[in-house]
Amino acid sequence: MRAQLHHLRLAALSVATGPVTRTLDDEAHLYADQPGQLDRMRAMVGIERRHIAPVGITALDLARAAAERVLRETGTSPDDLDAILFVTQTPDHPQPCNANLLHGQLACPPKTAAMDINQGCSGWVYGLYFAGLLLETGAARTVLLCAGDTVTQTIHPRDRATVPLFGDAASAALLKRAEHPSPAWFALHSDGRGHGAICIPAGGARQPRDVRTGVAKVAEDGSERSPENLFMSGIEVFNFTLREEPKAVRELLEFAGTDAEAVDIFAFHQANPFILTQLARRLRLPLEKVPMRTAREFGNQSSASIPGVLAHDCGEQLATRRTRLLCSGFGVGLSWASCLLNVDPLDHVSIFQLQPPVPL
Amino acid sequence: MSDAPIEEFIAELEASITAAQPGEIQPETLFRACPWWDSLAVLCTLGAFDICFGRQIQADDLRRCKTIQDIYDLSRQEGAS
C-alpha cells in the first residue's frame, strides 16, 4: 500500500546503543579453521565493530534512555504525549507490550495511548507511517515513536554467519503535528511467503520452548544454532533485497513525482556496507548520498538502524538544514517500507552509548 | 536470454571476489575447489549475476552448478526468477 500524509513533522531524535563494544577481531575465535576469513569479512562486509547489550539490558532499557533524553532536551513533558508507539521484536515480555511499560516508566497520563508494532528492519518506516496517521487525523499532536531491538541476544554465540553482523540499539523520535502541511510519501510492503528467510522458530505459541528447542546443532556452513536462535538465510535475504529494494525506491520516487537527484539523503536500513553499496549501484546513487558509517561502526541495528544512521551519519545536517530525506527499511517478514519527507532542522538529535552497568 | 557475454560476468566476479587472483576465474573453473569460494563469494556471485542479467540465482540452482560456465548458463534458462 502507499499513502501521502501532510501533517507529520520529525521534531527530535535520539538513539541509545548497547553498552559493550566488540570489534571484528574479538570474533576471531569463530574462524580459527578459516585462515583469512576475518580479513575478507572486513574488506567485503564492512562491519568493523558493534555495540551490543548483554542479557539483562533490553530494547526497552535502551529506548527509555533515548526517550528520556529526547523529552529532556526538547522540554517535552510526558503529559504532552498523546501516543507512544514502540517498534520491536525483542520486547521485555510476551505481554504486556513495551509501549505500555515505557508509558509507566515515563509516568505518562492515562490519555496517552500506547501500543507496539511487531516489525524489524522495515519497522521504523512502518512506525513513522502509523504515527503520521495519528497526527494526520488530529487525534494526536505529539507522538513518541520508539524503535529498537536486542537482536544479538537471539543469536547463538557460535553462529559465525550471523554473530558479526548485528548490534543492539533503540531510538526515540518525537513527532509533532505539522502546523503547515508538508507532504510525506509512504509505501509499505510485505511478502509473508518469505517468512522463513529470517526467523526465530521456537519460543512463541507455535513451538513453545522446551528441553529440545534449546539444543544447538552445527549447520552445513559450520554455524551453530538452536530453534530458539535467530536464523537468517544470507542468500534468500540478499536476493530479496536486490529484487525488491531498488524497485521500491524507484516506485516511491515516481509516486512522489520526483527523482533521486532531488533527494538529499537516502537513509537505508543499515544491513551492512556490502548490501548498501550494492543498492547504491543499482539505483545509480552517488555514495555520498547513501550514508553507511552506522553499519560499519555499530552493526545491523534492526528497527533502530534508520534512526541510527540519521543520528550518527546525518545528525549535523538534520540539526542545521532542511533536508529532503528518503528512508527505506527491508528485512524480516519479509517486509519492506519506504518514505520520502522534508525534514526541517531538528530541535534535538543525538546518539550515545548506554553506560555499562557498574560491576557489583 | 542472457544479455551479457561470459567475459563480462567474469569481470564482475573478479571485481567483487577480491580474494581471487586475476585470471583465476575462468569459464571452466571448478569454483567449489577454490580457496576463495566461501559464503561471501556466494553473495558476490549473486550480485554479479543480478548486475549482468537483472535477475537472481536461487540457492537450489546454484547448488547444481559445478563450473562458472554452469552459473552463466543459468542466465539462459527460461523461468529463472
Short mmCIF file of C-alpha atoms in Angstrom, two decimals:
data_model
loop_
_atom_site.label_atom_id
_atom_site.label_comp_id
_atom_site.label_asym_id
_atom_site.label_seq_id
_atom_site.Cartn_x
_atom_site.Cartn_y
_atom_site.Cartn_z
CA MET A 1 0.00 0.00 0.00
CA ARG A 2 1.02 3.58 -0.44
CA ALA A 3 -0.17 6.84 1.00
CA GLN A 4 0.51 10.51 1.27
CA LEU A 5 0.45 12.30 4.62
CA HIS A 6 0.58 16.03 5.26
CA HIS A 7 1.00 16.72 8.95
CA LEU A 8 3.99 14.64 10.02
CA ARG A 9 6.91 16.57 11.50
CA LEU A 10 10.03 14.85 12.78
CA ALA A 11 10.96 17.15 15.66
CA ALA A 12 13.70 15.34 17.58
CA LEU A 13 15.58 12.08 17.61
CA SER A 14 17.87 10.22 19.97
CA VAL A 15 19.45 6.77 19.74
CA ALA A 16 20.96 4.68 22.53
CA THR A 17 23.35 1.88 21.58
CA GLY A 18 24.37 -1.21 23.54
CA PRO A 19 26.96 -0.61 26.26
CA VAL A 20 29.52 -3.21 25.17
CA THR A 21 31.75 -2.61 22.12
CA ARG A 22 33.01 -5.62 20.18
CA THR A 23 35.36 -5.39 17.22
CA LEU A 24 35.59 -7.88 14.39
CA ASP A 25 38.90 -9.08 15.86
CA ASP A 26 37.03 -10.08 19.02
CA GLU A 27 35.27 -12.73 16.92
CA ALA A 28 38.49 -14.31 15.56
CA HIS A 29 37.83 -17.49 17.57
CA LEU A 30 34.84 -18.24 15.33
CA TYR A 31 37.06 -18.52 12.24
CA ALA A 32 40.08 -20.35 13.63
CA ASP A 33 39.68 -23.00 10.90
CA GLN A 34 39.27 -20.44 8.09
CA PRO A 35 42.51 -18.52 7.58
CA GLY A 36 41.96 -15.10 6.03
CA GLN A 37 38.20 -15.16 6.60
CA LEU A 38 38.27 -12.29 9.08
CA ASP A 39 40.17 -10.08 6.64
CA ARG A 40 37.79 -10.97 3.83
CA MET A 41 34.81 -10.09 6.00
CA ARG A 42 36.39 -6.80 6.99
CA ALA A 43 37.07 -5.91 3.36
CA MET A 44 33.78 -7.09 1.90
CA VAL A 45 31.02 -6.94 4.51
CA GLY A 46 32.45 -3.80 6.05
CA ILE A 47 31.26 -4.08 9.67
CA GLU A 48 34.20 -3.07 11.88
CA ARG A 49 32.64 -3.08 15.32
CA ARG A 50 29.31 -3.42 17.05
CA HIS A 51 27.67 -2.07 20.17
CA ILE A 52 25.83 -4.84 21.93
CA ALA A 53 23.65 -5.16 25.01
CA PRO A 54 24.38 -8.11 27.32
CA VAL A 55 21.46 -10.14 28.63
CA GLY A 56 19.76 -8.06 31.31
CA ILE A 57 19.73 -4.88 29.20
CA THR A 58 16.74 -4.80 26.88
CA ALA A 59 15.44 -2.78 23.96
CA LEU A 60 13.11 -1.14 26.47
CA ASP A 61 16.07 -0.02 28.62
CA LEU A 62 17.80 1.46 25.57
CA ALA A 63 14.60 3.15 24.36
CA ARG A 64 13.88 4.57 27.79
CA ALA A 65 17.32 6.19 27.88
CA ALA A 66 16.78 7.65 24.40
CA ALA A 67 13.23 8.78 25.22
CA GLU A 68 14.26 10.50 28.44
CA ARG A 69 16.96 12.35 26.56
CA VAL A 70 14.59 13.48 23.81
CA LEU A 71 11.98 14.69 26.29
CA ARG A 72 14.57 16.47 28.42
CA GLU A 73 16.37 18.14 25.51
CA THR A 74 13.15 19.39 23.93
CA GLY A 75 11.46 20.42 27.16
CA THR A 76 8.63 18.00 26.48
CA SER A 77 6.58 16.71 29.40
CA PRO A 78 5.26 13.13 29.43
CA ASP A 79 1.86 14.84 29.81
CA ASP A 80 2.30 16.22 26.28
CA LEU A 81 2.44 12.76 24.70
CA ASP A 82 -0.76 11.66 23.00
CA ALA A 83 0.64 8.29 22.00
CA ILE A 84 3.65 6.01 22.36
CA LEU A 85 4.37 3.59 19.55
CA PHE A 86 7.12 1.03 20.13
CA VAL A 87 8.51 -0.98 17.22
CA THR A 88 10.29 -4.09 18.44
CA GLN A 89 10.58 -7.85 18.05
CA THR A 90 12.52 -8.27 21.29
CA PRO A 91 10.06 -6.96 23.88
CA ASP A 92 10.58 -7.41 27.62
CA HIS A 93 7.59 -9.78 27.86
CA PRO A 94 5.18 -11.64 25.59
CA GLN A 95 2.66 -9.37 27.31
CA PRO A 96 2.17 -6.56 28.16
CA CYS A 97 3.82 -4.65 25.34
CA ASN A 98 6.89 -2.43 25.61
CA ALA A 99 4.92 0.74 24.89
CA ASN A 100 2.82 0.17 28.00
CA LEU A 101 5.91 -0.47 30.09
CA LEU A 102 7.54 2.71 28.81
CA HIS A 103 4.30 4.60 29.44
CA GLY A 104 4.62 3.60 33.09
CA GLN A 105 8.33 4.36 33.33
CA LEU A 106 7.88 7.84 31.89
CA ALA A 107 4.82 8.40 34.11
CA CYS A 108 2.56 9.34 31.21
CA PRO A 109 -1.07 10.19 31.90
CA PRO A 110 -3.94 7.80 31.06
CA LYS A 111 -4.83 9.80 27.93
CA THR A 112 -1.57 8.66 26.30
CA ALA A 113 -2.30 5.72 24.02
CA ALA A 114 0.35 3.00 23.83
CA MET A 115 0.97 0.05 21.56
CA ASP A 116 3.74 -2.00 19.99
CA ILE A 117 4.33 -2.65 16.32
CA ASN A 118 5.92 -6.02 15.66
CA GLN A 119 8.33 -5.37 12.79
CA GLY A 120 12.10 -5.46 12.39
CA CYS A 121 14.30 -3.81 9.81
CA SER A 122 11.38 -2.15 8.00
CA GLY A 123 9.76 -1.22 11.30
CA TRP A 124 10.88 2.37 11.74
CA VAL A 125 9.18 3.37 8.49
CA TYR A 126 6.07 1.36 9.44
CA GLY A 127 6.05 3.11 12.81
CA LEU A 128 6.57 6.52 11.23
CA TYR A 129 3.59 5.91 8.98
CA PHE A 130 1.24 4.94 11.80
CA ALA A 131 2.46 7.83 13.93
CA GLY A 132 1.88 10.07 10.92
CA LEU A 133 -1.69 8.77 10.64
CA LEU A 134 -2.41 9.70 14.26
CA LEU A 135 -1.11 13.19 13.55
CA GLU A 136 -2.97 13.39 10.23
CA THR A 137 -6.36 12.88 11.90
CA GLY A 138 -5.59 15.49 14.52
CA ALA A 139 -6.27 12.96 17.29
CA ALA A 140 -2.65 13.32 18.31
CA ARG A 141 -0.44 16.39 18.32
CA THR A 142 2.64 14.72 19.80
CA VAL A 143 3.71 11.11 19.37
CA LEU A 144 6.75 9.32 20.76
CA LEU A 145 7.96 6.69 18.31
CA CYS A 146 10.41 4.24 19.83
CA ALA A 147 12.10 1.52 17.80
CA GLY A 148 14.78 -0.92 18.76
CA ASP A 149 15.91 -4.44 19.34
CA THR A 150 18.47 -6.55 21.12
CA VAL A 151 18.90 -8.98 18.25
CA THR A 152 22.35 -10.11 19.43
CA GLN A 153 20.71 -11.84 22.40
CA THR A 154 18.80 -14.09 20.00
CA ILE A 155 21.90 -15.22 18.07
CA HIS A 156 23.83 -18.33 19.06
CA PRO A 157 27.34 -17.23 20.13
CA ARG A 158 28.89 -19.72 17.68
CA ASP A 159 26.71 -18.78 14.70
CA ARG A 160 29.62 -17.43 12.73
CA ALA A 161 27.46 -16.46 9.76
CA THR A 162 25.35 -14.11 11.87
CA VAL A 163 27.24 -13.05 15.03
CA PRO A 164 29.47 -10.43 13.36
CA LEU A 165 26.57 -8.67 11.64
CA PHE A 166 24.29 -7.39 14.40
CA GLY A 167 24.36 -4.70 17.07
CA ASP A 168 21.81 -3.60 19.66
CA ALA A 169 20.18 -0.17 19.84
CA ALA A 170 16.91 1.64 20.36
CA SER A 171 15.69 5.03 19.23
CA ALA A 172 13.16 7.59 20.35
CA ALA A 173 11.71 10.07 17.88
CA LEU A 174 9.48 12.93 18.86
CA LEU A 175 6.88 13.51 16.16
CA LYS A 176 4.60 16.52 16.09
CA ARG A 177 1.63 17.61 14.04
CA ALA A 178 2.96 19.99 11.42
CA GLU A 179 1.22 23.36 11.59
CA HIS A 180 1.89 23.99 7.91
CA PRO A 181 1.11 20.97 5.73
CA SER A 182 4.15 19.32 4.19
CA PRO A 183 3.71 16.22 2.05
CA ALA A 184 5.27 12.89 3.00
CA TRP A 185 5.01 9.83 0.78
CA PHE A 186 4.94 6.27 2.09
CA ALA A 187 4.94 2.80 0.56
CA LEU A 188 4.63 -0.27 2.79
CA HIS A 189 5.12 -3.83 1.52
CA SER A 190 5.31 -7.41 2.71
CA ASP A 191 5.84 -10.92 1.39
CA GLY A 192 4.81 -13.44 4.01
CA ARG A 193 5.78 -16.37 1.81
CA GLY A 194 9.36 -15.45 2.52
CA HIS A 195 8.91 -15.56 6.30
CA GLY A 196 11.38 -18.44 6.72
CA ALA A 197 14.34 -16.41 5.41
CA ILE A 198 14.72 -14.64 8.77
CA CYS A 199 13.09 -16.40 11.67
CA ILE A 200 13.33 -17.46 15.31
CA PRO A 201 11.34 -20.72 15.06
CA ALA A 202 10.83 -21.51 18.76
CA GLY A 203 9.70 -19.54 21.76
CA GLY A 204 6.28 -18.44 20.56
CA ALA A 205 2.93 -20.23 20.67
CA ARG A 206 3.62 -22.34 17.56
CA GLN A 207 6.67 -24.00 19.05
CA PRO A 208 6.98 -23.27 22.77
CA ARG A 209 10.36 -23.57 24.41
CA ASP A 210 11.16 -26.99 25.81
CA VAL A 211 14.25 -29.02 26.55
CA ARG A 212 14.77 -29.78 22.84
CA THR A 213 14.37 -26.28 21.41
CA GLY A 214 17.45 -25.07 23.26
CA VAL A 215 19.75 -27.71 21.77
CA ALA A 216 22.08 -26.29 19.12
CA LYS A 217 23.19 -28.15 16.01
CA VAL A 218 26.02 -27.42 13.60
CA ALA A 219 24.73 -26.31 10.19
CA GLU A 220 26.30 -27.01 6.79
CA ASP A 221 28.35 -23.81 6.94
CA GLY A 222 29.79 -24.61 10.37
CA SER A 223 27.47 -22.23 12.22
CA GLU A 224 25.73 -23.42 15.38
CA ARG A 225 22.19 -22.55 16.32
CA SER A 226 19.11 -23.94 18.03
CA PRO A 227 15.44 -23.32 17.12
CA GLU A 228 15.43 -20.64 19.84
CA ASN A 229 18.08 -18.68 17.95
CA LEU A 230 17.76 -16.29 15.06
CA PHE A 231 18.17 -17.96 11.68
CA MET A 232 18.97 -15.86 8.64
CA SER A 233 19.47 -17.21 5.13
CA GLY A 234 22.07 -14.89 3.63
CA ILE A 235 21.25 -15.99 0.09
CA GLU A 236 17.49 -15.52 0.39
CA VAL A 237 17.77 -12.18 2.15
CA PHE A 238 20.31 -10.90 -0.35
CA ASN A 239 18.17 -11.99 -3.30
CA PHE A 240 15.09 -10.42 -1.72
CA THR A 241 16.93 -7.15 -1.20
CA LEU A 242 18.24 -6.99 -4.78
CA ARG A 243 14.82 -7.93 -6.15
CA GLU A 244 12.61 -5.58 -4.12
CA GLU A 245 14.56 -2.64 -2.76
CA PRO A 246 15.66 -0.84 -5.93
CA LYS A 247 12.17 -1.28 -7.35
CA ALA A 248 10.54 0.03 -4.16
CA VAL A 249 12.73 3.15 -4.12
CA ARG A 250 12.10 3.87 -7.80
CA GLU A 251 8.35 3.44 -7.35
CA LEU A 252 8.28 5.74 -4.33
CA LEU A 253 10.15 8.46 -6.22
CA GLU A 254 7.70 8.10 -9.08
CA PHE A 255 4.75 8.22 -6.68
CA ALA A 256 6.13 11.44 -5.22
CA GLY A 257 6.68 12.86 -8.70
CA THR A 258 10.37 13.39 -8.14
CA ASP A 259 13.72 11.77 -8.82
CA ALA A 260 16.84 10.71 -7.00
CA GLU A 261 18.65 13.96 -7.76
CA ALA A 262 16.11 15.90 -5.72
CA VAL A 263 16.76 13.75 -2.63
CA ASP A 264 19.50 14.85 -0.21
CA ILE A 265 19.93 11.63 1.78
CA PHE A 266 18.98 8.01 1.17
CA ALA A 267 18.84 6.57 4.68
CA PHE A 268 18.67 2.84 4.08
CA HIS A 269 18.34 0.23 6.76
CA GLN A 270 21.96 -0.32 7.78
CA ALA A 271 22.20 -4.02 7.00
CA ASN A 272 25.91 -3.78 6.13
CA PRO A 273 28.09 -1.71 3.78
CA PHE A 274 28.24 -4.57 1.25
CA ILE A 275 24.47 -4.58 0.73
CA LEU A 276 24.21 -0.79 0.85
CA THR A 277 26.88 -0.46 -1.85
CA GLN A 278 25.00 -2.96 -4.00
CA LEU A 279 21.79 -0.93 -3.62
CA ALA A 280 23.50 2.37 -4.37
CA ARG A 281 24.97 0.91 -7.54
CA ARG A 282 21.66 -0.46 -8.79
CA LEU A 283 19.90 2.83 -8.13
CA ARG A 284 22.88 4.76 -9.60
CA LEU A 285 23.13 6.86 -6.44
CA PRO A 286 26.30 8.75 -5.57
CA LEU A 287 27.76 7.12 -2.44
CA GLU A 288 27.85 10.46 -0.62
CA LYS A 289 24.04 10.35 -0.60
CA VAL A 290 23.98 6.85 0.87
CA PRO A 291 25.41 7.05 4.39
CA MET A 292 26.68 3.74 5.78
CA ARG A 293 29.13 4.54 8.57
CA THR A 294 26.49 3.48 11.08
CA ALA A 295 26.53 -0.07 9.73
CA ARG A 296 30.34 -0.04 9.85
CA GLU A 297 30.57 1.19 13.42
CA PHE A 298 27.51 -0.28 15.13
CA GLY A 299 26.43 -3.31 13.07
CA ASN A 300 22.91 -4.04 11.87
CA GLN A 301 20.66 -2.39 14.47
CA SER A 302 17.41 -3.84 13.14
CA SER A 303 14.50 -1.41 13.68
CA ALA A 304 16.85 1.22 15.16
CA SER A 305 19.17 1.33 12.17
CA ILE A 306 17.43 4.08 10.17
CA PRO A 307 17.20 6.41 13.17
CA GLY A 308 20.76 5.27 13.89
CA VAL A 309 22.08 6.45 10.54
CA LEU A 310 20.05 9.66 10.76
CA ALA A 311 21.51 10.50 14.17
CA HIS A 312 25.06 9.27 13.55
CA ASP A 313 25.89 9.94 9.91
CA CYS A 314 23.41 12.76 9.24
CA GLY A 315 22.98 14.37 12.67
CA GLU A 316 24.72 17.63 11.84
CA GLN A 317 22.86 18.05 8.57
CA LEU A 318 19.49 17.29 10.16
CA ALA A 319 20.13 19.70 13.02
CA THR A 320 21.01 22.61 10.76
CA ARG A 321 19.49 22.29 7.29
CA ARG A 322 16.15 21.49 5.74
CA THR A 323 16.63 18.04 4.23
CA ARG A 324 14.75 16.02 1.64
CA LEU A 325 15.06 12.58 3.11
CA LEU A 326 14.25 9.14 1.77
CA CYS A 327 14.19 6.32 4.32
CA SER A 328 13.87 2.67 3.36
CA GLY A 329 13.94 -0.44 5.52
CA PHE A 330 13.87 -4.10 4.47
CA GLY A 331 14.13 -7.44 6.20
CA VAL A 332 12.31 -9.87 8.47
CA GLY A 333 8.72 -10.63 7.45
CA LEU A 334 9.64 -10.38 4.71
CA SER A 335 8.77 -6.75 4.91
CA TRP A 336 9.96 -3.53 3.33
CA ALA A 337 8.85 0.07 3.62
CA SER A 338 10.00 3.42 2.25
CA CYS A 339 9.13 7.05 2.78
CA LEU A 340 10.10 10.42 1.39
CA LEU A 341 9.72 13.52 3.51
CA ASN A 342 11.03 17.02 4.03
CA VAL A 343 12.65 17.45 7.40
CA ASP A 344 13.10 20.90 8.90
CA PRO A 345 16.07 21.34 11.25
CA LEU A 346 15.52 19.09 14.26
CA ASP A 347 15.15 20.52 17.76
CA HIS A 348 17.50 17.82 19.01
CA VAL A 349 19.42 14.91 17.54
CA SER A 350 21.87 12.63 19.35
CA ILE A 351 23.33 9.14 19.51
CA PHE A 352 25.05 7.78 22.59
CA GLN A 353 26.29 4.51 24.02
CA LEU A 354 24.46 3.43 27.13
CA GLN A 355 26.88 3.43 30.05
CA PRO A 356 27.73 -0.09 31.17
CA PRO A 357 26.20 -1.06 34.50
CA VAL A 358 28.61 -0.68 37.40
CA PRO A 359 30.00 -4.11 38.32
CA LEU A 360 29.00 -5.28 41.79
CA MET B 1 18.21 -14.92 -22.96
CA SER B 2 21.35 -13.60 -21.39
CA ASP B 3 22.25 -10.05 -22.29
CA ALA B 4 25.87 -10.08 -21.21
CA PRO B 5 28.77 -12.21 -22.52
CA ILE B 6 30.51 -14.54 -20.10
CA GLU B 7 33.60 -12.29 -20.13
CA GLU B 8 31.51 -9.51 -18.63
CA PHE B 9 30.10 -11.83 -15.96
CA ILE B 10 33.63 -12.98 -15.08
CA ALA B 11 34.84 -9.37 -14.94
CA GLU B 12 32.05 -8.65 -12.44
CA LEU B 13 33.05 -11.67 -10.38
CA GLU B 14 36.71 -10.64 -10.36
CA ALA B 15 35.80 -7.13 -9.31
CA SER B 16 33.77 -8.29 -6.31
CA ILE B 17 35.51 -11.50 -5.19
CA THR B 18 38.67 -9.75 -4.13
CA ALA B 19 40.24 -12.89 -2.68
CA ALA B 20 40.52 -14.42 -6.17
CA GLN B 21 43.68 -13.63 -8.12
CA PRO B 22 43.36 -12.04 -11.58
CA GLY B 23 42.84 -14.74 -14.20
CA GLU B 24 41.85 -17.29 -11.60
CA ILE B 25 38.18 -17.24 -12.59
CA GLN B 26 37.64 -18.93 -15.96
CA PRO B 27 34.53 -20.49 -17.55
CA GLU B 28 35.81 -23.99 -16.75
CA THR B 29 36.84 -23.17 -13.16
CA LEU B 30 35.50 -25.68 -10.62
CA PHE B 31 34.74 -22.92 -8.16
CA ARG B 32 33.93 -25.05 -5.13
CA ALA B 33 37.51 -26.33 -5.03
CA CYS B 34 38.94 -22.80 -4.98
CA PRO B 35 40.28 -21.31 -1.76
CA TRP B 36 38.37 -18.08 -2.39
CA TRP B 37 34.97 -19.78 -2.60
CA ASP B 38 33.11 -19.05 0.65
CA SER B 39 29.79 -17.62 1.80
CA LEU B 40 30.92 -14.13 0.83
CA ALA B 41 31.87 -15.30 -2.67
CA VAL B 42 28.36 -16.75 -2.97
CA LEU B 43 26.83 -13.34 -2.30
CA CYS B 44 29.25 -11.71 -4.74
CA THR B 45 28.20 -14.24 -7.38
CA LEU B 46 24.51 -13.49 -6.78
CA GLY B 47 25.27 -9.79 -7.04
CA ALA B 48 27.30 -10.16 -10.24
CA PHE B 49 24.57 -12.27 -11.81
CA ASP B 50 21.93 -9.70 -10.89
CA ILE B 51 24.03 -6.86 -12.32
CA CYS B 52 24.65 -8.71 -15.60
CA PHE B 53 21.26 -10.29 -16.14
CA GLY B 54 18.84 -8.36 -13.92
CA ARG B 55 17.63 -11.37 -12.01
CA GLN B 56 18.51 -13.64 -9.11
CA ILE B 57 20.02 -17.10 -8.80
CA GLN B 58 18.08 -19.41 -6.50
CA ALA B 59 20.03 -21.37 -3.90
CA ASP B 60 18.97 -24.74 -5.36
CA ASP B 61 20.10 -23.75 -8.86
CA LEU B 62 23.48 -22.62 -7.60
CA ARG B 63 23.88 -25.88 -5.71
CA ARG B 64 23.70 -27.80 -9.00
CA CYS B 65 26.43 -25.75 -10.67
CA LYS B 66 29.98 -27.04 -10.87
CA THR B 67 31.72 -24.50 -13.11
CA ILE B 68 31.47 -20.78 -13.72
CA GLN B 69 30.05 -21.67 -17.13
CA ASP B 70 27.24 -23.58 -15.38
CA ILE B 71 26.33 -20.45 -13.41
CA TYR B 72 26.46 -18.32 -16.54
CA ASP B 73 24.20 -20.80 -18.31
CA LEU B 74 21.51 -20.18 -15.67
CA SER B 75 21.02 -16.82 -17.34
CA ARG B 76 19.84 -18.62 -20.48
CA GLN B 77 17.29 -20.80 -18.70
CA GLU B 78 13.65 -19.93 -19.00
CA GLY B 79 11.71 -19.42 -15.82
CA ALA B 80 14.53 -18.27 -13.57
CA SER B 81 13.20 -15.51 -11.35
#
